[in-house]
Amino acid sequence: MRSYLSREVFPYSAFYRARFQAAGLGHRDVGARGALPRLSMTTLADIDDPAAIVLRPDEATIQKYARFGLVARVAWAKFRGTQSLVNQRFIDPMFKPVHWHVDEGIPIGSSPDDLERLGELGRRWLERAGLQPYDVVAGLLPAGPNLPYWQLVLGCRHAGVSAIHLGAAATAQQVAAVAPTVIAGRPSDLVRLLEPANGDDRAGRAVRGVHTALVAGERLDDATRQRLLARLPAGAVVVAAWSPPGARAMWSECRGGDGFHIAPDSELVEIVDPLSGVPVTGRADGEIVWSAIGWRGSVLLRLRTAAYGRLDDAPCPACGRATGRVMLTAVEPPFAAVLSAHPGIAAWQAELRAVDGVEELLVFFAPTATGHPGRLVRDLDRHLAATQYVVVPRDELDLRLDEHGGRRLVDLRD
Ligand SMILES: [Zn+2]
């Protein structure tokens, strides 16, 4: 981390050079022990210009900060008029952002080296989940500029695992044609695949050979995990992956384990007291603060993630790996668990609104084939204080979920 800060971030990041200097830290200081905690924390909302967080080595900064070898090559190339060759051979593969995804509206760039690394971290995700080279992955993650999709695509490629990326709206028939041993998708899309609106049995046949469901793209709650397990063949396992917006690769559970393994060679995770911003001691709970190590393209340091949890650095009781694990605190309000676990509810979405300063909670739900709407509402009313319940057909609820990127909690308060 110290050499990363002094050799790459300070020289080539306009955004962090200014922040280090504001903290009274010069180029020599950032390579010293204890410099990082003195840097003020960043939130994604602080980033007015996403181009400012991209590492941009240019002739002036290379001459001022780079190691002698690179300085000499640039000087020699300039002398011979072959500057573009040096860029092509040495600078671009390391630094030029050639691939972008979008997190919370912020474009995050990756260099060719970063993509290699994301592929390797994707491979480790699949390895931890217990995949083998002969597995066949049916990918239901939505194709597009999002991290989970690309980590799955590149991870399968690096692991040498056969994969077909069908997209989030794949039908049971399409999945069955692949005869997958692994399915991967957002929790809401996997529930939709496994619990079809018309209750037909094609879904069960489609996943007959599945031993692992990889869940990514949204946080997975316990109730949804149980529902997925109930629809998968006996012995199958659900393995979750997730990371807060801004982190460059997802964290993931190991097969049968709990908590998310992190990658200490490519990130630093701190837990801070959310009010004071002071790092907590030991394994106490707090806000997760994320820093890149070794990444190029868009670089973030000390990013406040608005995710809460604790860090467990003991070897994992399930797999024995000692990478450290993040144990996340539940984020969904208690009523979400009531809705997810209810056997009469096939799918739901809740909206929080503020009407004339008064908060309202609207719960939209689609009953299962055996669920009786009136009885369900009376039952739910005992456990949660919704302003209104709206019973909708399953297709309509799926549309509502699609409109909100699969999110079940929609906050419309300003
Ligand atoms: Zn583990």
PDB file of C-alpha atoms in Angstrom, residues 195-402:
ATOM      1  CA  GLU A 195     -40.816 -19.999  -8.636  1.00  0.00           C
ATOM      2  CA  PRO A 196     -42.593 -19.231 -11.926  1.00  0.00           C
ATOM      3  CA  ALA A 197     -45.858 -17.302 -11.824  1.00  0.00           C
ATOM      4  CA  ASN A 198     -47.890 -20.145 -13.346  1.00  0.00           C
ATOM      5  CA  GLY A 199     -46.267 -22.753 -11.100  1.00  0.00           C
ATOM      6  CA  ASP A 200     -45.222 -25.008 -13.987  1.00  0.00           C
ATOM      7  CA  ASP A 201     -42.510 -27.567 -13.446  1.00  0.00           C
ATOM      8  CA  ARG A 202     -40.145 -26.655 -16.266  1.00  0.00           C
ATOM      9  CA  ALA A 203     -38.069 -24.635 -13.799  1.00  0.00           C
ATOM     10  CA  GLY A 204     -37.449 -27.689 -11.639  1.00  0.00           C
ATOM     11  CA  ARG A 205     -36.325 -29.686 -14.671  1.00  0.00           C
ATOM     12  CA  ALA A 206     -34.092 -26.836 -15.863  1.00  0.00           C
ATOM     13  CA  VAL A 207     -32.040 -26.878 -12.662  1.00  0.00           C
ATOM     14  CA  ARG A 208     -32.092 -30.666 -12.130  1.00  0.00           C
ATOM     15  CA  GLY A 209     -28.280 -30.857 -12.449  1.00  0.00           C
ATOM     16  CA  VAL A 210     -27.478 -27.673 -10.486  1.00  0.00           C
ATOM     17  CA  HIS A 211     -25.233 -28.077  -7.435  1.00  0.00           C
ATOM     18  CA  THR A 212     -24.422 -24.380  -6.903  1.00  0.00           C
ATOM     19  CA  ALA A 213     -26.342 -21.106  -7.222  1.00  0.00           C
ATOM     20  CA  LEU A 214     -24.098 -18.040  -7.327  1.00  0.00           C
ATOM     21  CA  VAL A 215     -26.002 -14.997  -6.128  1.00  0.00           C
ATOM     22  CA  ALA A 216     -24.637 -11.539  -6.897  1.00  0.00           C
ATOM     23  CA  GLY A 217     -25.790  -8.060  -7.863  1.00  0.00           C
ATOM     24  CA  GLU A 218     -27.852  -7.505  -4.712  1.00  0.00           C
ATOM     25  CA  ARG A 219     -27.564  -8.415  -1.048  1.00  0.00           C
ATOM     26  CA  LEU A 220     -29.067 -11.816  -0.276  1.00  0.00           C
ATOM     27  CA  ASP A 221     -31.242 -12.138   2.829  1.00  0.00           C
ATOM     28  CA  ASP A 222     -31.675 -15.393   4.755  1.00  0.00           C
ATOM     29  CA  ALA A 223     -35.318 -15.837   3.810  1.00  0.00           C
ATOM     30  CA  THR A 224     -34.556 -15.598   0.078  1.00  0.00           C
ATOM     31  CA  ARG A 225     -31.621 -17.990   0.500  1.00  0.00           C
ATOM     32  CA  GLN A 226     -33.968 -20.534   2.077  1.00  0.00           C
ATOM     33  CA  ARG A 227     -36.488 -20.139  -0.744  1.00  0.00           C
ATOM     34  CA  LEU A 228     -33.814 -20.710  -3.375  1.00  0.00           C
ATOM     35  CA  LEU A 229     -32.494 -23.752  -1.523  1.00  0.00           C
ATOM     36  CA  ALA A 230     -35.997 -25.208  -1.301  1.00  0.00           C
ATOM     37  CA  ARG A 231     -36.283 -25.137  -5.116  1.00  0.00           C
ATOM     38  CA  LEU A 232     -32.811 -26.483  -5.898  1.00  0.00           C
ATOM     39  CA  PRO A 233     -31.893 -30.178  -5.933  1.00  0.00           C
ATOM     40  CA  ALA A 234     -30.973 -31.710  -2.554  1.00  0.00           C
ATOM     41  CA  GLY A 235     -27.389 -30.947  -1.564  1.00  0.00           C
ATOM     42  CA  ALA A 236     -27.133 -27.812  -3.716  1.00  0.00           C
ATOM     43  CA  VAL A 237     -25.566 -24.752  -2.124  1.00  0.00           C
ATOM     44  CA  VAL A 238     -26.252 -21.021  -2.470  1.00  0.00           C
ATOM     45  CA  VAL A 239     -23.078 -18.900  -2.459  1.00  0.00           C
ATOM     46  CA  ALA A 240     -23.413 -15.121  -2.217  1.00  0.00           C
ATOM     47  CA  ALA A 241     -21.070 -12.435  -3.538  1.00  0.00           C
ATOM     48  CA  TRP A 242     -21.379  -8.709  -3.013  1.00  0.00           C
ATOM     49  CA  SER A 243     -19.364  -5.556  -2.603  1.00  0.00           C
ATOM     50  CA  PRO A 244     -20.262  -1.965  -1.812  1.00  0.00           C
ATOM     51  CA  PRO A 245     -20.515   0.464  -4.763  1.00  0.00           C
ATOM     52  CA  GLY A 246     -17.059   1.748  -5.676  1.00  0.00           C
ATOM     53  CA  ALA A 247     -15.136  -1.412  -4.685  1.00  0.00           C
ATOM     54  CA  ARG A 248     -13.326  -2.844  -7.718  1.00  0.00           C
ATOM     55  CA  ALA A 249     -14.146  -6.543  -7.197  1.00  0.00           C
ATOM     56  CA  MET A 250     -16.860  -8.412  -5.332  1.00  0.00           C
ATOM     57  CA  TRP A 251     -16.292 -10.154  -2.027  1.00  0.00           C
ATOM     58  CA  SER A 252     -17.632 -13.674  -1.827  1.00  0.00           C
ATOM     59  CA  GLU A 253     -18.645 -16.399   0.555  1.00  0.00           C
ATOM     60  CA  CYS A 254     -16.928 -19.752   0.385  1.00  0.00           C
ATOM     61  CA  ARG A 255     -18.950 -22.928  -0.109  1.00  0.00           C
ATOM     62  CA  GLY A 256     -20.795 -23.587   3.139  1.00  0.00           C
ATOM     63  CA  GLY A 257     -19.217 -20.617   4.916  1.00  0.00           C
ATOM     64  CA  ASP A 258     -20.615 -17.342   6.136  1.00  0.00           C
ATOM     65  CA  GLY A 259     -19.110 -13.893   5.781  1.00  0.00           C
ATOM     66  CA  PHE A 260     -17.470 -12.481   2.665  1.00  0.00           C
ATOM     67  CA  HIS A 261     -13.825 -13.283   1.977  1.00  0.00           C
ATOM     68  CA  ILE A 262     -11.921 -10.160   0.956  1.00  0.00           C
ATOM     69  CA  ALA A 263      -8.736  -9.899  -1.151  1.00  0.00           C
ATOM     70  CA  PRO A 264      -5.960  -8.376   0.978  1.00  0.00           C
ATOM     71  CA  ASP A 265      -3.629  -8.196  -2.043  1.00  0.00           C
ATOM     72  CA  SER A 266      -5.950  -5.761  -3.837  1.00  0.00           C
ATOM     73  CA  GLU A 267      -7.862  -3.860  -1.170  1.00  0.00           C
ATOM     74  CA  LEU A 268      -7.735  -2.548   2.358  1.00  0.00           C
ATOM     75  CA  VAL A 269     -10.884  -2.721   4.449  1.00  0.00           C
ATOM     76  CA  GLU A 270     -11.189  -0.527   7.542  1.00  0.00           C
ATOM     77  CA  ILE A 271     -14.093  -0.394   9.965  1.00  0.00           C
ATOM     78  CA  VAL A 272     -14.783   3.049  11.428  1.00  0.00           C
ATOM     79  CA  ASP A 273     -17.182   4.510  13.916  1.00  0.00           C
ATOM     80  CA  PRO A 274     -19.820   6.082  11.641  1.00  0.00           C
ATOM     81  CA  LEU A 275     -20.174   9.184  13.796  1.00  0.00           C
ATOM     82  CA  SER A 276     -16.569  10.020  14.645  1.00  0.00           C
ATOM     83  CA  GLY A 277     -14.899   8.368  11.630  1.00  0.00           C
ATOM     84  CA  VAL A 278     -12.292   6.877  13.979  1.00  0.00           C
ATOM     85  CA  PRO A 279     -11.265   3.268  13.203  1.00  0.00           C
ATOM     86  CA  VAL A 280     -12.800   0.802  15.674  1.00  0.00           C
ATOM     87  CA  THR A 281     -10.606  -1.605  17.625  1.00  0.00           C
ATOM     88  CA  GLY A 282     -10.798  -5.391  17.464  1.00  0.00           C
ATOM     89  CA  ARG A 283     -13.829  -6.961  15.859  1.00  0.00           C
ATOM     90  CA  ALA A 284     -16.344  -4.225  16.663  1.00  0.00           C
ATOM     91  CA  ASP A 285     -19.109  -3.211  14.250  1.00  0.00           C
ATOM     92  CA  GLY A 286     -18.951  -0.027  12.231  1.00  0.00           C
ATOM     93  CA  GLU A 287     -19.042   1.497   8.782  1.00  0.00           C
ATOM     94  CA  ILE A 288     -16.936  -0.230   6.128  1.00  0.00           C
ATOM     95  CA  VAL A 289     -14.293   1.994   4.526  1.00  0.00           C
ATOM     96  CA  TRP A 290     -12.635   0.668   1.359  1.00  0.00           C
ATOM     97  CA  SER A 291      -9.280   1.488  -0.271  1.00  0.00           C
ATOM     98  CA  ALA A 292      -7.796   0.209  -3.523  1.00  0.00           C
ATOM     99  CA  ILE A 293      -4.372  -1.440  -3.565  1.00  0.00           C
ATOM    100  CA  GLY A 294      -2.587  -1.725  -6.904  1.00  0.00           C
ATOM    101  CA  TRP A 295      -5.608  -0.877  -9.078  1.00  0.00           C
ATOM    102  CA  ARG A 296      -5.215   1.567 -11.942  1.00  0.00           C
ATOM    103  CA  GLY A 297      -7.965   3.324 -13.905  1.00  0.00           C
ATOM    104  CA  SER A 298     -10.412   4.900 -11.413  1.00  0.00           C
ATOM    105  CA  VAL A 299      -8.813   4.763  -7.981  1.00  0.00           C
ATOM    106  CA  LEU A 300     -10.632   5.338  -4.702  1.00  0.00           C
ATOM    107  CA  LEU A 301      -9.058   5.557  -1.273  1.00  0.00           C
ATOM    108  CA  ARG A 302     -10.792   5.521   2.114  1.00  0.00           C
ATOM    109  CA  LEU A 303     -14.219   5.293   0.493  1.00  0.00           C
ATOM    110  CA  ARG A 304     -17.099   5.438   2.983  1.00  0.00           C
ATOM    111  CA  THR A 305     -19.394   2.698   1.722  1.00  0.00           C
ATOM    112  CA  ALA A 306     -22.538   3.245   3.834  1.00  0.00           C
ATOM    113  CA  ALA A 307     -22.363  -0.521   4.448  1.00  0.00           C
ATOM    114  CA  TYR A 308     -22.014  -1.766   8.005  1.00  0.00           C
ATOM    115  CA  GLY A 309     -20.340  -4.782   9.460  1.00  0.00           C
ATOM    116  CA  ARG A 310     -17.243  -6.096  11.170  1.00  0.00           C
ATOM    117  CA  LEU A 311     -13.964  -7.601  10.055  1.00  0.00           C
ATOM    118  CA  ASP A 312     -13.030 -11.116  11.188  1.00  0.00           C
ATOM    119  CA  ASP A 313      -9.356 -11.883  10.580  1.00  0.00           C
ATOM    120  CA  ALA A 314      -9.382 -15.384  12.096  1.00  0.00           C
ATOM    121  CA  PRO A 315      -9.043 -18.314   9.657  1.00  0.00           C
ATOM    122  CA  CYS A 316     -12.436 -19.178   8.155  1.00  0.00           C
ATOM    123  CA  PRO A 317     -14.056 -22.100  10.008  1.00  0.00           C
ATOM    124  CA  ALA A 318     -15.516 -23.398   6.729  1.00  0.00           C
ATOM    125  CA  CYS A 319     -12.553 -23.281   4.331  1.00  0.00           C
ATOM    126  CA  GLY A 320      -9.533 -22.388   6.476  1.00  0.00           C
ATOM    127  CA  ARG A 321      -8.482 -19.439   4.302  1.00  0.00           C
ATOM    128  CA  ALA A 322      -6.973 -16.582   6.305  1.00  0.00           C
ATOM    129  CA  THR A 323      -7.796 -13.668   3.980  1.00  0.00           C
ATOM    130  CA  GLY A 324     -10.099 -12.032   6.503  1.00  0.00           C
ATOM    131  CA  ARG A 325     -13.846 -11.872   6.112  1.00  0.00           C
ATOM    132  CA  VAL A 326     -16.363  -9.080   6.276  1.00  0.00           C
ATOM    133  CA  MET A 327     -19.462 -10.001   8.260  1.00  0.00           C
ATOM    134  CA  LEU A 328     -22.166  -7.625   7.065  1.00  0.00           C
ATOM    135  CA  THR A 329     -24.864  -6.237   9.307  1.00  0.00           C
ATOM    136  CA  ALA A 330     -28.385  -6.792   7.964  1.00  0.00           C
ATOM    137  CA  VAL A 331     -29.476  -3.704   6.053  1.00  0.00           C
ATOM    138  CA  GLU A 332     -33.094  -4.423   5.311  1.00  0.00           C
ATOM    139  CA  PRO A 333     -35.684  -3.280   7.833  1.00  0.00           C
ATOM    140  CA  PRO A 334     -37.337  -6.093   9.834  1.00  0.00           C
ATOM    141  CA  PHE A 335     -40.542  -6.030   7.739  1.00  0.00           C
ATOM    142  CA  ALA A 336     -38.513  -7.161   4.700  1.00  0.00           C
ATOM    143  CA  ALA A 337     -37.717 -10.457   6.422  1.00  0.00           C
ATOM    144  CA  VAL A 338     -41.422 -10.981   7.266  1.00  0.00           C
ATOM    145  CA  LEU A 339     -42.378 -10.524   3.597  1.00  0.00           C
ATOM    146  CA  SER A 340     -39.522 -12.626   2.192  1.00  0.00           C
ATOM    147  CA  ALA A 341     -40.220 -15.524   4.524  1.00  0.00           C
ATOM    148  CA  HIS A 342     -44.006 -15.579   4.107  1.00  0.00           C
ATOM    149  CA  PRO A 343     -45.054 -18.793   2.322  1.00  0.00           C
ATOM    150  CA  GLY A 344     -48.138 -17.101   0.802  1.00  0.00           C
ATOM    151  CA  ILE A 345     -46.119 -14.371  -0.938  1.00  0.00           C
ATOM    152  CA  ALA A 346     -44.443 -15.110  -4.253  1.00  0.00           C
ATOM    153  CA  ALA A 347     -42.784 -11.722  -4.669  1.00  0.00           C
ATOM    154  CA  TRP A 348     -43.005  -8.256  -3.146  1.00  0.00           C
ATOM    155  CA  GLN A 349     -41.828  -4.690  -3.375  1.00  0.00           C
ATOM    156  CA  ALA A 350     -42.158  -1.916  -0.825  1.00  0.00           C
ATOM    157  CA  GLU A 351     -42.188   1.825  -1.449  1.00  0.00           C
ATOM    158  CA  LEU A 352     -41.388   4.461   1.123  1.00  0.00           C
ATOM    159  CA  ARG A 353     -42.987   7.823   0.361  1.00  0.00           C
ATOM    160  CA  ALA A 354     -43.383  11.099   2.173  1.00  0.00           C
ATOM    161  CA  VAL A 355     -46.834  12.656   1.755  1.00  0.00           C
ATOM    162  CA  ASP A 356     -47.181  16.124   3.343  1.00  0.00           C
ATOM    163  CA  GLY A 357     -44.303  15.313   5.657  1.00  0.00           C
ATOM    164  CA  VAL A 358     -45.819  12.007   6.772  1.00  0.00           C
ATOM    165  CA  GLU A 359     -43.988   8.809   5.876  1.00  0.00           C
ATOM    166  CA  GLU A 360     -45.985   6.109   4.155  1.00  0.00           C
ATOM    167  CA  LEU A 361     -45.084   2.510   3.476  1.00  0.00           C
ATOM    168  CA  LEU A 362     -46.776   0.845   0.506  1.00  0.00           C
ATOM    169  CA  VAL A 363     -46.376  -2.887   0.097  1.00  0.00           C
ATOM    170  CA  PHE A 364     -47.042  -4.412  -3.317  1.00  0.00           C
ATOM    171  CA  PHE A 365     -47.189  -8.186  -3.367  1.00  0.00           C
ATOM    172  CA  ALA A 366     -48.118 -11.110  -5.575  1.00  0.00           C
ATOM    173  CA  PRO A 367     -49.632 -14.070  -3.715  1.00  0.00           C
ATOM    174  CA  THR A 368     -48.531 -17.636  -4.452  1.00  0.00           C
ATOM    175  CA  ALA A 369     -51.036 -19.985  -6.158  1.00  0.00           C
ATOM    176  CA  THR A 370     -52.356 -21.030  -2.732  1.00  0.00           C
ATOM    177  CA  GLY A 371     -52.117 -17.628  -1.025  1.00  0.00           C
ATOM    178  CA  HIS A 372     -55.459 -15.940  -0.275  1.00  0.00           C
ATOM    179  CA  PRO A 373     -55.046 -12.132  -0.614  1.00  0.00           C
ATOM    180  CA  GLY A 374     -57.494 -11.136   2.140  1.00  0.00           C
ATOM    181  CA  ARG A 375     -56.078 -13.583   4.661  1.00  0.00           C
ATOM    182  CA  LEU A 376     -52.523 -12.535   3.728  1.00  0.00           C
ATOM    183  CA  VAL A 377     -53.238  -8.865   4.367  1.00  0.00           C
ATOM    184  CA  ARG A 378     -54.774  -9.633   7.768  1.00  0.00           C
ATOM    185  CA  ASP A 379     -51.796 -11.810   8.622  1.00  0.00           C
ATOM    186  CA  LEU A 380     -49.230  -9.204   7.520  1.00  0.00           C
ATOM    187  CA  ASP A 381     -51.060  -6.480   9.405  1.00  0.00           C
ATOM    188  CA  ARG A 382     -50.241  -8.238  12.637  1.00  0.00           C
ATOM    189  CA  HIS A 383     -46.483  -8.022  11.918  1.00  0.00           C
ATOM    190  CA  LEU A 384     -45.932  -4.770  10.091  1.00  0.00           C
ATOM    191  CA  ALA A 385     -47.329  -1.272   9.956  1.00  0.00           C
ATOM    192  CA  ALA A 386     -47.880  -0.600   6.251  1.00  0.00           C
ATOM    193  CA  THR A 387     -50.027   2.320   5.156  1.00  0.00           C
ATOM    194  CA  GLN A 388     -51.443   0.311   2.284  1.00  0.00           C
ATOM    195  CA  TYR A 389     -51.217  -3.161   0.765  1.00  0.00           C
ATOM    196  CA  VAL A 390     -51.587  -3.546  -2.972  1.00  0.00           C
ATOM    197  CA  VAL A 391     -52.182  -7.026  -4.353  1.00  0.00           C
ATOM    198  CA  VAL A 392     -50.889  -7.267  -7.930  1.00  0.00           C
ATOM    199  CA  PRO A 393     -50.511 -10.109 -10.438  1.00  0.00           C
ATOM    200  CA  ARG A 394     -47.066 -11.667 -10.550  1.00  0.00           C
ATOM    201  CA  ASP A 395     -46.212 -10.321 -14.030  1.00  0.00           C
ATOM    202  CA  GLU A 396     -47.007  -6.800 -12.928  1.00  0.00           C
ATOM    203  CA  LEU A 397     -44.847  -7.166  -9.842  1.00  0.00           C
ATOM    204  CA  ASP A 398     -41.973  -8.492 -11.966  1.00  0.00           C
ATOM    205  CA  LEU A 399     -42.338  -5.392 -14.157  1.00  0.00           C
ATOM    206  CA  ARG A 400     -42.203  -3.129 -11.103  1.00  0.00           C
ATOM    207  CA  LEU A 401     -39.016  -4.898  -9.937  1.00  0.00           C
ATOM    208  CA  ASP A 402     -37.480  -4.513 -13.394  1.00  0.00           C
TER     209      ASP A 402
END
